[in-house]
XYZ file of C-alpha atoms in Angstrom:
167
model
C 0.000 0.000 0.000
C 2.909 2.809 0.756
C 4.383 1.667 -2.690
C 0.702 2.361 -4.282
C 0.805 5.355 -2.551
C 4.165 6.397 -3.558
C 3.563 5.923 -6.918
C 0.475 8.105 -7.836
C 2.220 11.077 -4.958
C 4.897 13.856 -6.387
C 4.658 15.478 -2.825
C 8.002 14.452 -2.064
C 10.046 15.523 -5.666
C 11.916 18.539 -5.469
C 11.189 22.131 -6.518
C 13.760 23.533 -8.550
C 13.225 27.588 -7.583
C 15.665 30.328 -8.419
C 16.976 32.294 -4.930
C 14.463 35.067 -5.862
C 11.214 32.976 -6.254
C 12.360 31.440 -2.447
C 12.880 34.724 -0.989
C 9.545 35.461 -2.175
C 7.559 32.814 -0.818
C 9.392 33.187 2.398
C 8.176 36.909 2.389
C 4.677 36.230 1.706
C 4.899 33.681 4.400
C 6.154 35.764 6.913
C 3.221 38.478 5.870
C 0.748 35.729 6.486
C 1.932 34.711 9.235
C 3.557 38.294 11.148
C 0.442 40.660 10.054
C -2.279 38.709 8.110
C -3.359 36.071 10.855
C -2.822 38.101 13.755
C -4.926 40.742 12.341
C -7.839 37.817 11.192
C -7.586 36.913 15.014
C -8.101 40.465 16.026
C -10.757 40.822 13.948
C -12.278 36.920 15.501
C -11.770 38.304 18.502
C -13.590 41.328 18.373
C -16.247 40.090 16.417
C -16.603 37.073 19.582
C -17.031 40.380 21.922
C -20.486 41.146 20.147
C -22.539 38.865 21.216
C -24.952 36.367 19.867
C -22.520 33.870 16.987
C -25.101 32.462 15.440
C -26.210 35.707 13.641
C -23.068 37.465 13.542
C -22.000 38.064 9.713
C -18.608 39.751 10.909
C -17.647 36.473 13.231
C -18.522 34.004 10.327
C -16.302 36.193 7.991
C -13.226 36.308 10.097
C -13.393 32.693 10.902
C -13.877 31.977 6.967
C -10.764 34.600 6.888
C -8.908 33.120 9.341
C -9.319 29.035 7.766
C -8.216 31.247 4.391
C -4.983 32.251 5.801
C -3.937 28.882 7.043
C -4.869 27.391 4.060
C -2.446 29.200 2.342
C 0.313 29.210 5.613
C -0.210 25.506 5.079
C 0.797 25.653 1.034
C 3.253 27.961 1.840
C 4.913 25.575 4.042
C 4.777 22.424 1.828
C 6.122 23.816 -0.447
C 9.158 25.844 1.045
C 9.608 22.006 2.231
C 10.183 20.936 -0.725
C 12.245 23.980 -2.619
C 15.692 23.016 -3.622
C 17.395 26.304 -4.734
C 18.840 25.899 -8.610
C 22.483 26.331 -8.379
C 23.070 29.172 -11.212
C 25.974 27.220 -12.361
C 23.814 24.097 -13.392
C 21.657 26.465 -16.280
C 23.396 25.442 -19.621
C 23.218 27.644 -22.734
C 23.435 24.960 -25.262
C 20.215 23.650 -24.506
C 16.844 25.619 -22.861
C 16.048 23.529 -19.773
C 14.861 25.210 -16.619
C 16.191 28.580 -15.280
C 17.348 29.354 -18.872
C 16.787 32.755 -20.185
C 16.081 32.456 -23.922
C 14.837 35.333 -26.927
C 12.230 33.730 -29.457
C 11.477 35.203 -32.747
C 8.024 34.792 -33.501
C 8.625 34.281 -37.080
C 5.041 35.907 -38.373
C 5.260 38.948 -36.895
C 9.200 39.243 -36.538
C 8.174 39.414 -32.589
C 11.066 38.588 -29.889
C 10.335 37.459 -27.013
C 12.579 36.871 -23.933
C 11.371 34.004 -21.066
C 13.070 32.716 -18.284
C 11.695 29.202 -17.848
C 11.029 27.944 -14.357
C 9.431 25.868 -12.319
C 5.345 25.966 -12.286
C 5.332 27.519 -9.009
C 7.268 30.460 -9.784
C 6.054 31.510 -13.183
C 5.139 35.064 -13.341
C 3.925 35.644 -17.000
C 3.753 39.289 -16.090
C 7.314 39.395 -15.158
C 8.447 37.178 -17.984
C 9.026 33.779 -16.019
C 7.311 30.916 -17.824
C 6.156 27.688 -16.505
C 8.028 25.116 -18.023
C 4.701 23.077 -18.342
C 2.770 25.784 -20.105
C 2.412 25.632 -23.344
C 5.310 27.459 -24.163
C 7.648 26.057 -21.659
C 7.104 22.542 -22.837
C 8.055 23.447 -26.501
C 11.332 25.160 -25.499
C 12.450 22.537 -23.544
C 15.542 21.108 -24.836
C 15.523 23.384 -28.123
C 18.821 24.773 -28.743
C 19.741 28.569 -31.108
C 18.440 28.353 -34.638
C 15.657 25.351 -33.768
C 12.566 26.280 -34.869
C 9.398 24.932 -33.444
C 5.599 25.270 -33.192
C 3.008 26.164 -30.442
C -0.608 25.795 -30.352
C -2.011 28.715 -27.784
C -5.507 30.686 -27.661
C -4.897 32.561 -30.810
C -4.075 29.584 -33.042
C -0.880 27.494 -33.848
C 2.682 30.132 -34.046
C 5.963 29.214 -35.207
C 9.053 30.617 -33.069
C 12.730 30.465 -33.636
C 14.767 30.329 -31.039
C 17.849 32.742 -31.047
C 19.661 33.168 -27.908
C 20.114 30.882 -24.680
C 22.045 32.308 -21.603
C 22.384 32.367 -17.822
């Protein structure tokens, strides 16, 4: 049964994380856990002063508040468990693999593109750190300069070049 259960359970492989992504999960952490819950409890404990529980909106939304926050202390936790920092020495340039930086050329519209690929819980589209399971991610793993490739996303199927690797 612990072999089944081994099997069909990734909650023990590592996380691959740059320093940055760990430093920010340990500060969002530490918010949850230095000024987030204690205010929630505050906010419990106050609404507790006013009487009757059973019709008290405020009580019910700071305990819903509260089970919020340690849901995601509890996350948070498992996974800084888990985080194995990525040693900036192991990201080749030869090949994209994770914590590359890379430029595509999106060869329709002449387009480049720069990504740093990383692990899922780190990507940051916004901030141009892709998920090496997205869509994207998958299809750049591997590729080396000059490969071209395909990638099916919302807007139809687009056909990239990559042109640079690096650190």
């Amino acid at each position: 049964m612990s072999n089944n259960h081994h099997n069909n359970s990734n909650s023990s492989n590592p996380i691959l994380m740059s320093q940055d992504g760990i430093k920010k999960i340990e500060r969002d952490l530490y918010d949850l856990t230095e000024n987030k819950r204690p205010d929630m409890l505050r906010s419990l404990q106050e609404a507790r002063e006013k009487g009757d529980l059973s019709e008290n909106a405020e009580y019910a939304a700071a305990r819903e508040g509260l089970t919020h926050i340690d849901i995601q202390i509890g996350k948070l936790q498992r996974l800084l468990s888990r985080v194995v920092q990525f040693d900036e020495n192991d990201i080749k340039t030869d090949k994209i693999g994770l914590m590359s930086r890379v430029r595509i050329l999106n060869l329709k519209t002449e387009k480049v593109l720069e990504y740093r690929v990383v692990a899922p819980e780190e990507a940051d589209p916004r901030s141009g750190s892709i998920s090496s399971t997205s869509p994207v991610g998958k299809a750049l793993i591997g590729k080396a300069v000059g490969e071209e490739f395909e990638v099916e996303v919302p807007a139809g199927l687009v056909k990239y070049r990559v042109s640079e690797i690096s650190k």
